[in-house]
mmCIF file of C-alpha atoms in Angstrom:
data_model
loop_
_atom_site.group_PDB
_atom_site.id
_atom_site.type_symbol
_atom_site.label_atom_id
_atom_site.label_comp_id
_atom_site.label_asym_id
_atom_site.label_seq_id
_atom_site.Cartn_x
_atom_site.Cartn_y
_atom_site.Cartn_z
ATOM 1 C CA MET A 1 -0.660 -0.097 -0.108
ATOM 2 C CA THR A 2 2.745 2.415 1.038
ATOM 3 C CA TYR A 3 4.416 1.402 -2.702
ATOM 4 C CA PHE A 4 0.889 2.691 -4.119
ATOM 5 C CA CYS A 5 0.132 5.821 -2.165
ATOM 6 C CA SER A 6 4.041 6.890 -3.334
ATOM 7 C CA THR A 7 3.590 6.297 -6.691
ATOM 8 C CA TYR A 8 0.157 8.419 -6.552
ATOM 9 C CA GLY A 9 1.791 11.310 -5.094
ATOM 10 C CA VAL A 10 4.610 10.700 -8.018
ATOM 11 C CA TYR A 11 1.556 10.858 -9.962
ATOM 12 C CA TYR A 12 -0.009 14.050 -8.981
ATOM 13 C CA LEU A 13 4.282 16.050 -8.858
ATOM 14 C CA MET A 14 4.177 14.995 -12.538
ATOM 15 C CA PHE A 15 0.632 17.363 -13.167
ATOM 16 C CA SER A 16 2.702 20.216 -11.586
ATOM 17 C CA THR A 17 5.451 19.603 -13.996
ATOM 18 C CA PHE A 18 2.513 20.047 -16.839
ATOM 19 C CA PRO A 19 2.295 23.701 -17.070
ATOM 20 C CA VAL A 20 5.668 24.857 -16.773
ATOM 21 C CA LEU A 21 6.644 22.282 -19.239
ATOM 22 C CA PHE A 22 4.722 21.799 -22.151
ATOM 23 C CA GLY A 23 3.490 26.223 -20.951
ATOM 24 C CA GLU A 24 7.472 28.125 -21.066
ATOM 25 C CA THR A 25 9.599 24.368 -23.421
ATOM 26 C CA TYR A 26 7.248 23.677 -25.831
ATOM 27 C CA GLY A 27 5.366 26.855 -26.337
ATOM 28 C CA PHE A 28 1.688 24.543 -25.735
ATOM 29 C CA ARG A 29 -0.779 27.649 -25.282
ATOM 30 C CA PRO A 30 -3.571 27.991 -22.441
ATOM 31 C CA GLY A 31 -6.014 26.305 -24.145
ATOM 32 C CA VAL A 32 -3.712 23.313 -26.040
ATOM 33 C CA GLY A 33 -2.201 22.530 -22.919
ATOM 34 C CA GLY A 34 -4.625 20.245 -21.557
ATOM 35 C CA LEU A 35 -3.381 18.058 -24.458
ATOM 36 C CA ALA A 36 -0.054 17.126 -22.703
ATOM 37 C CA TYR A 37 -2.804 15.329 -20.459
ATOM 38 C CA LEU A 38 -3.561 13.034 -23.056
ATOM 39 C CA GLY A 39 -1.014 10.531 -22.289
ATOM 40 C CA LEU A 40 -1.454 9.919 -19.394
ATOM 41 C CA GLY A 41 -5.056 9.011 -20.369
ATOM 42 C CA VAL A 42 -3.974 6.690 -22.754
ATOM 43 C CA GLY A 43 -1.941 4.830 -20.553
ATOM 44 C CA PHE A 44 -4.850 4.903 -18.238
ATOM 45 C CA MET A 45 -7.014 3.397 -20.954
ATOM 46 C CA VAL A 46 -4.701 0.872 -22.315
ATOM 47 C CA ALA A 47 -3.583 -0.244 -18.834
ATOM 48 C CA THR A 48 -7.649 -1.277 -17.996
ATOM 49 C CA PHE A 49 -7.862 -3.852 -20.757
ATOM 50 C CA VAL A 50 -4.740 -5.310 -21.452
ATOM 51 C CA GLY A 51 -2.931 -5.190 -17.884
ATOM 52 C CA ALA A 52 -6.515 -5.901 -16.342
ATOM 53 C CA ARG A 53 -6.765 -8.989 -18.388
ATOM 54 C CA THR A 54 -2.829 -10.348 -17.896
ATOM 55 C CA ALA A 55 -3.047 -10.335 -14.362
ATOM 56 C CA ASP A 56 -6.442 -11.970 -14.221
ATOM 57 C CA GLN A 57 -4.192 -14.806 -16.544
ATOM 58 C CA ILE A 58 -1.983 -15.327 -14.139
ATOM 59 C CA TYR A 59 -4.472 -15.356 -10.631
ATOM 60 C CA LYS A 60 -5.548 -17.923 -12.702
ATOM 61 C CA LYS A 61 -2.699 -19.196 -13.671
ATOM 62 C CA LEU A 62 -1.064 -19.211 -10.369
ATOM 63 C CA ALA A 63 -4.284 -21.070 -8.782
ATOM 64 C CA GLU A 64 -4.710 -23.670 -10.495
ATOM 65 C CA ARG A 65 -1.143 -24.248 -9.486
ATOM 66 C CA ASN A 66 -2.761 -24.421 -6.243
ATOM 67 C CA GLY A 67 -5.123 -26.713 -6.729
ATOM 68 C CA GLY A 68 -7.497 -24.272 -8.211
ATOM 69 C CA LYS A 69 -7.380 -22.835 -4.798
ATOM 70 C CA GLY A 70 -5.910 -18.632 -4.788
ATOM 71 C CA THR A 71 -4.557 -16.346 -2.839
ATOM 72 C CA PRO A 72 -4.131 -12.637 -2.451
ATOM 73 C CA GLU A 73 -0.168 -13.124 -3.034
ATOM 74 C CA MET A 74 -1.039 -14.461 -6.982
ATOM 75 C CA ARG A 75 -1.759 -11.458 -7.549
ATOM 76 C CA ILE A 76 1.418 -9.471 -6.153
ATOM 77 C CA PRO A 77 3.413 -10.939 -10.022
ATOM 78 C CA ALA A 78 0.711 -8.585 -11.632
ATOM 79 C CA LEU A 79 2.102 -6.050 -9.888
ATOM 80 C CA VAL A 80 5.736 -6.612 -9.803
ATOM 81 C CA LEU A 81 5.809 -6.961 -13.672
ATOM 82 C CA GLY A 82 3.550 -3.238 -13.776
ATOM 83 C CA SER A 83 6.126 -1.815 -11.274
ATOM 84 C CA LEU A 84 9.038 -2.253 -13.786
ATOM 85 C CA PHE A 85 7.450 0.601 -16.062
ATOM 86 C CA ILE A 86 6.757 3.141 -14.067
ATOM 87 C CA PRO A 87 10.138 3.735 -13.248
ATOM 88 C CA ILE A 88 10.707 3.042 -17.145
ATOM 89 C CA GLY A 89 8.304 5.933 -17.895
ATOM 90 C CA LEU A 90 9.568 9.033 -15.352
ATOM 91 C CA PHE A 91 13.166 8.186 -16.942
ATOM 92 C CA TRP A 92 11.523 8.683 -20.005
ATOM 93 C CA TYR A 93 9.923 12.097 -19.536
ATOM 94 C CA GLY A 94 12.158 13.457 -17.902
ATOM 95 C CA TRP A 95 14.740 13.158 -20.580
ATOM 96 C CA SER A 96 13.344 13.609 -23.185
ATOM 97 C CA ALA A 97 11.884 16.968 -21.526
ATOM 98 C CA GLN A 98 15.190 17.744 -20.160
ATOM 99 C CA ALA A 99 16.830 17.612 -23.969
ATOM 100 C CA LYS A 100 14.480 19.406 -25.008
ATOM 101 C CA LEU A 101 13.118 16.402 -27.914
ATOM 102 C CA HIS A 102 9.950 16.515 -29.753
ATOM 103 C CA TRP A 103 6.725 17.400 -27.407
ATOM 104 C CA ILE A 104 5.380 13.523 -28.394
ATOM 105 C CA MET A 105 8.465 12.501 -26.423
ATOM 106 C CA PRO A 106 7.520 13.414 -22.901
ATOM 107 C CA ILE A 107 4.116 12.571 -23.853
ATOM 108 C CA ILE A 108 5.053 9.487 -24.732
ATOM 109 C CA GLY A 109 7.335 8.647 -21.562
ATOM 110 C CA THR A 110 3.249 9.991 -19.387
ATOM 111 C CA GLY A 111 1.346 7.488 -21.525
ATOM 112 C CA ILE A 112 3.928 5.069 -20.089
ATOM 113 C CA PHE A 113 3.348 6.264 -16.314
ATOM 114 C CA GLY A 114 0.001 5.678 -16.798
ATOM 115 C CA PHE A 115 0.447 2.536 -17.702
ATOM 116 C CA ALA A 116 2.173 1.131 -15.386
ATOM 117 C CA LEU A 117 0.476 3.286 -12.771
ATOM 118 C CA MET A 118 -2.657 1.175 -13.478
ATOM 119 C CA THR A 119 -1.170 -1.667 -13.807
ATOM 120 C CA THR A 120 -0.067 -1.540 -10.069
ATOM 121 C CA PHE A 121 -3.171 0.280 -8.666
ATOM 122 C CA LEU A 122 -5.642 -2.845 -9.720
ATOM 123 C CA PRO A 123 -3.218 -5.330 -8.197
ATOM 124 C CA ILE A 124 -3.042 -3.848 -5.030
ATOM 125 C CA GLN A 125 -6.501 -2.974 -4.965
ATOM 126 C CA LEU A 126 -7.624 -7.059 -5.025
ATOM 127 C CA TYR A 127 -5.055 -7.258 -2.872
ATOM 128 C CA LEU A 128 -6.019 -4.944 -0.536
ATOM 129 C CA VAL A 129 -9.998 -7.116 -0.469
ATOM 130 C CA ASP A 130 -7.771 -10.133 -0.722
ATOM 131 C CA ALA A 131 -5.994 -10.120 2.555
ATOM 132 C CA PHE A 132 -8.744 -8.126 4.723
ATOM 133 C CA THR A 133 -11.510 -8.844 6.504
ATOM 134 C CA TYR A 134 -12.642 -5.057 6.207
ATOM 135 C CA ALA A 135 -12.111 -5.275 3.174
ATOM 136 C CA ALA A 136 -13.734 -1.916 2.410
ATOM 137 C CA SER A 137 -12.241 -0.394 5.549
ATOM 138 C CA ALA A 138 -8.541 -1.271 3.953
ATOM 139 C CA THR A 139 -9.235 -0.039 0.923
ATOM 140 C CA ALA A 140 -10.824 3.858 2.655
ATOM 141 C CA ALA A 141 -7.616 3.862 4.312
ATOM 142 C CA SER A 142 -4.897 3.616 1.518
ATOM 143 C CA ALA A 143 -7.694 6.434 -0.343
ATOM 144 C CA VAL A 144 -6.470 8.046 2.352
ATOM 145 C CA PHE A 145 -2.856 8.450 2.057
ATOM 146 C CA ARG A 146 -2.223 8.399 -0.688
ATOM 147 C CA SER A 147 -4.600 11.692 -1.776
ATOM 148 C CA MET A 148 -2.513 13.021 1.061
ATOM 149 C CA LEU A 149 1.089 12.852 -0.132
ATOM 150 C CA GLY A 150 -0.842 14.015 -3.607
ATOM 151 C CA PHE A 151 -1.629 16.516 -1.688
ATOM 152 C CA ALA A 152 1.870 16.579 -0.979
ATOM 153 C CA PHE A 153 4.464 15.894 -3.639
ATOM 154 C CA PRO A 154 3.876 18.341 -6.014
ATOM 155 C CA LEU A 155 4.134 21.196 -2.433
ATOM 156 C CA PHE A 156 8.098 20.562 -2.978
ATOM 157 C CA GLY A 157 7.815 19.531 -6.733
ATOM 158 C CA GLN A 158 8.697 22.888 -9.001
ATOM 159 C CA GLN A 159 11.573 23.096 -5.781
ATOM 160 C CA MET A 160 13.284 19.777 -6.827
ATOM 161 C CA PHE A 161 12.737 19.924 -10.191
ATOM 162 C CA ASP A 162 14.006 23.858 -9.852
ATOM 163 C CA LYS A 163 17.102 22.228 -8.303
ATOM 164 C CA LEU A 164 17.730 19.115 -9.968
ATOM 165 C CA GLY A 165 15.923 19.803 -13.447
ATOM 166 C CA GLU A 166 13.358 18.001 -15.324
ATOM 167 C CA GLY A 167 16.465 14.298 -16.197
ATOM 168 C CA GLY A 168 17.990 14.455 -12.175
ATOM 169 C CA GLY A 169 14.183 14.731 -10.823
ATOM 170 C CA ASN A 170 12.487 11.859 -12.744
ATOM 171 C CA SER A 171 15.935 10.213 -12.328
ATOM 172 C CA LEU A 172 15.415 10.557 -8.444
ATOM 173 C CA LEU A 173 11.755 9.391 -8.433
ATOM 174 C CA ALA A 174 12.644 6.935 -10.547
ATOM 175 C CA GLY A 175 15.581 5.047 -8.245
ATOM 176 C CA LEU A 176 12.640 5.635 -5.244
ATOM 177 C CA ALA A 177 10.189 3.975 -7.869
ATOM 178 C CA ILE A 178 12.756 1.247 -8.480
ATOM 179 C CA VAL A 179 14.375 0.882 -4.388
ATOM 180 C CA ILE A 180 10.664 0.392 -3.147
ATOM 181 C CA GLY A 181 9.341 -0.931 -5.683
ATOM 182 C CA ILE A 182 10.559 -3.733 -6.699
ATOM 183 C CA PRO A 183 11.820 -5.357 -3.918
ATOM 184 C CA PHE A 184 8.826 -4.947 -1.716
ATOM 185 C CA PRO A 185 6.517 -6.813 -3.854
ATOM 186 C CA ILE A 186 8.333 -9.355 -4.201
ATOM 187 C CA TRP A 187 8.261 -10.234 -0.483
ATOM 188 C CA ILE A 188 4.962 -9.768 -0.179
ATOM 189 C CA TYR A 189 5.169 -12.655 -2.982
ATOM 190 C CA PHE A 190 6.579 -14.955 -0.598
ATOM 191 C CA LYS A 191 6.200 -13.418 2.937
ATOM 192 C CA GLY A 192 2.808 -13.073 2.474
ATOM 193 C CA ALA A 193 0.681 -15.509 3.658
ATOM 194 C CA GLU A 194 2.953 -15.648 7.587
ATOM 195 C CA MET A 195 2.542 -11.802 7.768
ATOM 196 C CA ARG A 196 -1.876 -12.394 6.670
ATOM 197 C CA ALA A 197 -1.540 -15.957 9.945
ATOM 198 C CA ARG A 198 -0.297 -13.547 11.980
ATOM 199 C CA ASN A 199 -2.740 -10.499 11.883
ATOM 200 C CA PRO A 200 -6.062 -10.649 13.209
ATOM 201 C CA LEU A 201 -7.721 -8.061 10.390
ATOM 202 C CA THR A 202 -6.492 -10.177 7.129
ATOM 203 C CA ARG A 203 -7.794 -13.325 6.574
#
Protein backbone atom coordinates (compact mmCIF):
# COMPACT_ATOMS: atom_id res chain seq x y z
CA MET A 1 0.00 0.00 0.00
CA THR A 2 2.86 2.37 0.86
CA TYR A 3 4.33 1.81 -2.58
CA PHE A 4 1.13 2.70 -4.39
CA CYS A 5 0.55 5.75 -2.19
CA SER A 6 4.03 7.08 -2.97
CA THR A 7 3.46 6.40 -6.68
CA TYR A 8 0.18 8.29 -6.45
CA GLY A 9 2.14 11.22 -5.01
CA VAL A 10 4.53 11.06 -7.97
CA TYR A 11 1.50 11.05 -10.27
CA TYR A 12 0.29 14.37 -8.87
CA LEU A 13 3.84 15.69 -8.78
CA MET A 14 4.03 15.01 -12.52
CA PHE A 15 0.83 17.02 -12.96
CA SER A 16 2.51 20.02 -11.33
CA THR A 17 5.29 20.02 -13.96
CA PHE A 18 2.99 20.07 -16.99
CA PRO A 19 2.16 23.82 -17.09
CA VAL A 20 5.82 24.87 -16.93
CA LEU A 21 7.14 22.16 -19.25
CA PHE A 22 4.52 22.27 -21.97
CA GLY A 23 3.68 25.95 -21.56
CA GLU A 24 7.15 27.48 -21.35
CA THR A 25 9.39 24.86 -23.00
CA TYR A 26 7.09 23.70 -25.79
CA GLY A 27 4.96 26.83 -26.12
CA PHE A 28 1.57 25.19 -25.63
CA ARG A 29 -1.17 27.81 -25.31
CA PRO A 30 -3.57 27.48 -22.34
CA GLY A 31 -6.30 26.09 -24.58
CA VAL A 32 -3.96 23.45 -26.03
CA GLY A 33 -2.06 22.64 -22.83
CA GLY A 34 -4.72 20.23 -21.64
CA LEU A 35 -3.88 17.91 -24.54
CA ALA A 36 -0.65 17.05 -22.73
CA TYR A 37 -2.73 14.89 -20.38
CA LEU A 38 -3.79 12.60 -23.23
CA GLY A 39 -0.66 10.49 -22.77
CA LEU A 40 -1.71 9.56 -19.25
CA GLY A 41 -5.26 8.91 -20.43
CA VAL A 42 -4.14 6.54 -23.18
CA GLY A 43 -1.87 4.74 -20.73
CA PHE A 44 -4.76 4.29 -18.31
CA MET A 45 -7.03 2.94 -21.04
CA VAL A 46 -4.48 0.42 -22.31
CA ALA A 47 -3.77 -0.77 -18.76
CA THR A 48 -7.47 -1.13 -18.00
CA PHE A 49 -7.86 -3.65 -20.81
CA VAL A 50 -4.43 -5.24 -21.30
CA GLY A 51 -3.14 -4.97 -17.73
CA ALA A 52 -6.35 -6.21 -16.12
CA ARG A 53 -6.60 -9.17 -18.49
CA THR A 54 -2.95 -10.12 -17.94
CA ALA A 55 -3.31 -9.85 -14.16
CA ASP A 56 -6.39 -12.06 -14.26
CA GLN A 57 -4.63 -14.67 -16.38
CA ILE A 58 -1.63 -14.74 -14.02
CA TYR A 59 -3.92 -15.15 -11.01
CA LYS A 60 -5.88 -18.00 -12.62
CA LYS A 61 -2.73 -19.82 -13.67
CA LEU A 62 -1.22 -19.60 -10.18
CA ALA A 63 -4.51 -20.72 -8.63
CA GLU A 64 -4.62 -23.76 -10.93
CA ARG A 65 -1.13 -24.73 -9.77
CA ASN A 66 -2.39 -24.46 -6.19
CA GLY A 67 -5.22 -26.92 -6.70
CA GLY A 68 -7.69 -24.29 -7.84
CA LYS A 69 -7.36 -22.24 -4.65
CA GLY A 70 -6.33 -18.61 -4.99
CA THR A 71 -4.51 -16.57 -2.35
CA PRO A 72 -4.06 -12.78 -2.04
CA GLU A 73 -0.35 -13.12 -2.80
CA MET A 74 -1.19 -14.41 -6.27
CA ARG A 75 -2.11 -10.82 -7.14
CA ILE A 76 1.48 -9.69 -6.60
CA PRO A 77 3.22 -10.94 -9.80
CA ALA A 78 1.07 -8.59 -11.90
CA LEU A 79 2.05 -5.76 -9.54
CA VAL A 80 5.76 -6.53 -10.00
CA LEU A 81 5.27 -6.56 -13.77
CA GLY A 82 3.62 -3.14 -13.67
CA SER A 83 6.21 -1.70 -11.28
CA LEU A 84 8.94 -2.27 -13.86
CA PHE A 85 7.33 0.28 -16.18
CA ILE A 86 7.12 3.10 -13.62
CA PRO A 87 10.85 3.98 -13.66
CA ILE A 88 10.90 3.51 -17.45
CA GLY A 89 8.12 6.08 -17.83
CA LEU A 90 9.78 8.52 -15.43
CA PHE A 91 13.21 8.24 -17.09
CA TRP A 92 11.62 8.66 -20.53
CA TYR A 93 9.55 11.67 -19.48
CA GLY A 94 12.34 13.40 -17.57
CA TRP A 95 15.23 13.06 -19.96
CA SER A 96 13.25 13.69 -23.15
CA ALA A 97 11.96 16.88 -21.52
CA GLN A 98 15.47 17.81 -20.35
CA ALA A 99 16.81 17.33 -23.88
CA LYS A 100 13.88 19.36 -25.29
CA LEU A 101 13.02 16.64 -27.80
CA HIS A 102 9.79 16.83 -29.78
CA TRP A 103 6.78 17.30 -27.46
CA ILE A 104 5.45 13.83 -28.28
CA MET A 105 8.41 12.21 -26.50
CA PRO A 106 7.61 13.36 -22.94
CA ILE A 107 3.93 12.63 -23.63
CA ILE A 108 4.87 9.05 -24.57
CA GLY A 109 6.76 8.90 -21.26
CA THR A 110 3.64 9.96 -19.39
CA GLY A 111 1.70 7.29 -21.27
CA ILE A 112 4.12 4.60 -20.10
CA PHE A 113 3.86 5.96 -16.55
CA GLY A 114 0.05 6.01 -16.75
CA PHE A 115 0.03 2.42 -17.98
CA ALA A 116 2.30 1.39 -15.12
CA LEU A 117 0.29 3.30 -12.51
CA MET A 118 -2.98 1.61 -13.44
CA THR A 119 -1.29 -1.78 -13.83
CA THR A 120 -0.05 -1.55 -10.25
CA PHE A 121 -3.25 0.01 -8.89
CA LEU A 122 -5.51 -2.90 -9.87
CA PRO A 123 -3.50 -5.71 -8.17
CA ILE A 124 -3.02 -3.63 -5.01
CA GLN A 125 -6.74 -2.94 -4.71
CA LEU A 126 -7.56 -6.60 -5.28
CA TYR A 127 -4.91 -7.67 -2.77
CA LEU A 128 -6.47 -5.43 -0.10
CA VAL A 129 -9.92 -6.85 -0.84
CA ASP A 130 -8.67 -10.44 -0.73
CA ALA A 131 -6.39 -10.07 2.29
CA PHE A 132 -8.40 -8.00 4.79
CA THR A 133 -11.52 -9.07 6.63
CA TYR A 134 -12.82 -5.49 6.53
CA ALA A 135 -11.95 -4.85 2.90
CA ALA A 136 -13.92 -1.60 2.61
CA SER A 137 -12.03 -0.11 5.57
CA ALA A 138 -8.69 -1.21 4.12
CA THR A 139 -9.38 0.34 0.72
CA ALA A 140 -10.71 3.52 2.38
CA ALA A 141 -7.54 3.82 4.48
CA SER A 142 -5.49 3.36 1.32
CA ALA A 143 -7.50 6.10 -0.43
CA VAL A 144 -6.96 8.54 2.46
CA PHE A 145 -3.22 7.86 2.67
CA ARG A 146 -2.62 8.13 -1.07
CA SER A 147 -4.67 11.34 -1.24
CA MET A 148 -2.52 12.84 1.51
CA LEU A 149 0.64 12.05 -0.46
CA GLY A 150 -1.02 13.29 -3.64
CA PHE A 151 -1.50 16.60 -1.80
CA ALA A 152 1.99 16.69 -0.25
CA PHE A 153 4.25 15.75 -3.18
CA PRO A 154 3.43 18.72 -5.46
CA LEU A 155 4.32 21.11 -2.62
CA PHE A 156 8.04 20.44 -3.11
CA GLY A 157 7.95 19.40 -6.76
CA GLN A 158 8.81 22.65 -8.50
CA GLN A 159 11.68 23.39 -6.10
CA MET A 160 13.12 19.93 -6.74
CA PHE A 161 12.90 20.26 -10.51
CA ASP A 162 14.34 23.80 -10.40
CA LYS A 163 17.39 22.39 -8.61
CA LEU A 164 17.83 19.02 -10.34
CA GLY A 165 16.21 19.69 -13.70
CA GLU A 166 13.56 17.54 -15.34
CA GLY A 167 15.99 14.70 -15.99
CA GLY A 168 17.58 14.66 -12.55
CA GLY A 169 14.31 15.12 -10.67
CA ASN A 170 12.54 12.33 -12.51
CA SER A 171 15.62 10.10 -12.18
CA LEU A 172 15.44 10.58 -8.41
CA LEU A 173 11.77 9.59 -8.44
CA ALA A 174 12.52 6.62 -10.71
CA GLY A 175 15.27 5.49 -8.34
CA LEU A 176 12.84 5.59 -5.41
CA ALA A 177 10.32 3.64 -7.50
CA ILE A 178 12.94 0.95 -8.14
CA VAL A 179 14.02 0.73 -4.49
CA ILE A 180 10.46 0.61 -3.12
CA GLY A 181 8.48 -0.87 -5.99
CA ILE A 182 10.44 -3.98 -6.95
CA PRO A 183 11.87 -5.65 -3.81
CA PHE A 184 8.93 -5.09 -1.44
CA PRO A 185 6.22 -6.68 -3.61
CA ILE A 186 8.51 -9.69 -4.12
CA TRP A 187 8.99 -9.90 -0.35
CA ILE A 188 5.22 -9.74 0.20
CA TYR A 189 4.71 -12.47 -2.39
CA PHE A 190 6.88 -14.87 -0.39
CA LYS A 191 6.13 -13.65 3.16
CA GLY A 192 2.59 -12.28 2.83
CA ALA A 193 0.82 -15.45 3.97
CA GLU A 194 3.02 -15.61 7.06
CA MET A 195 2.26 -11.98 7.94
CA ARG A 196 -1.46 -12.45 7.39
CA ALA A 197 -1.47 -15.42 9.74
CA ARG A 198 -0.23 -13.16 12.56
CA ASN A 199 -2.69 -10.33 11.90
CA PRO A 200 -6.23 -10.66 13.32
CA LEU A 201 -7.57 -8.21 10.71
CA THR A 202 -6.53 -10.33 7.73
CA ARG A 203 -7.82 -13.61 6.40
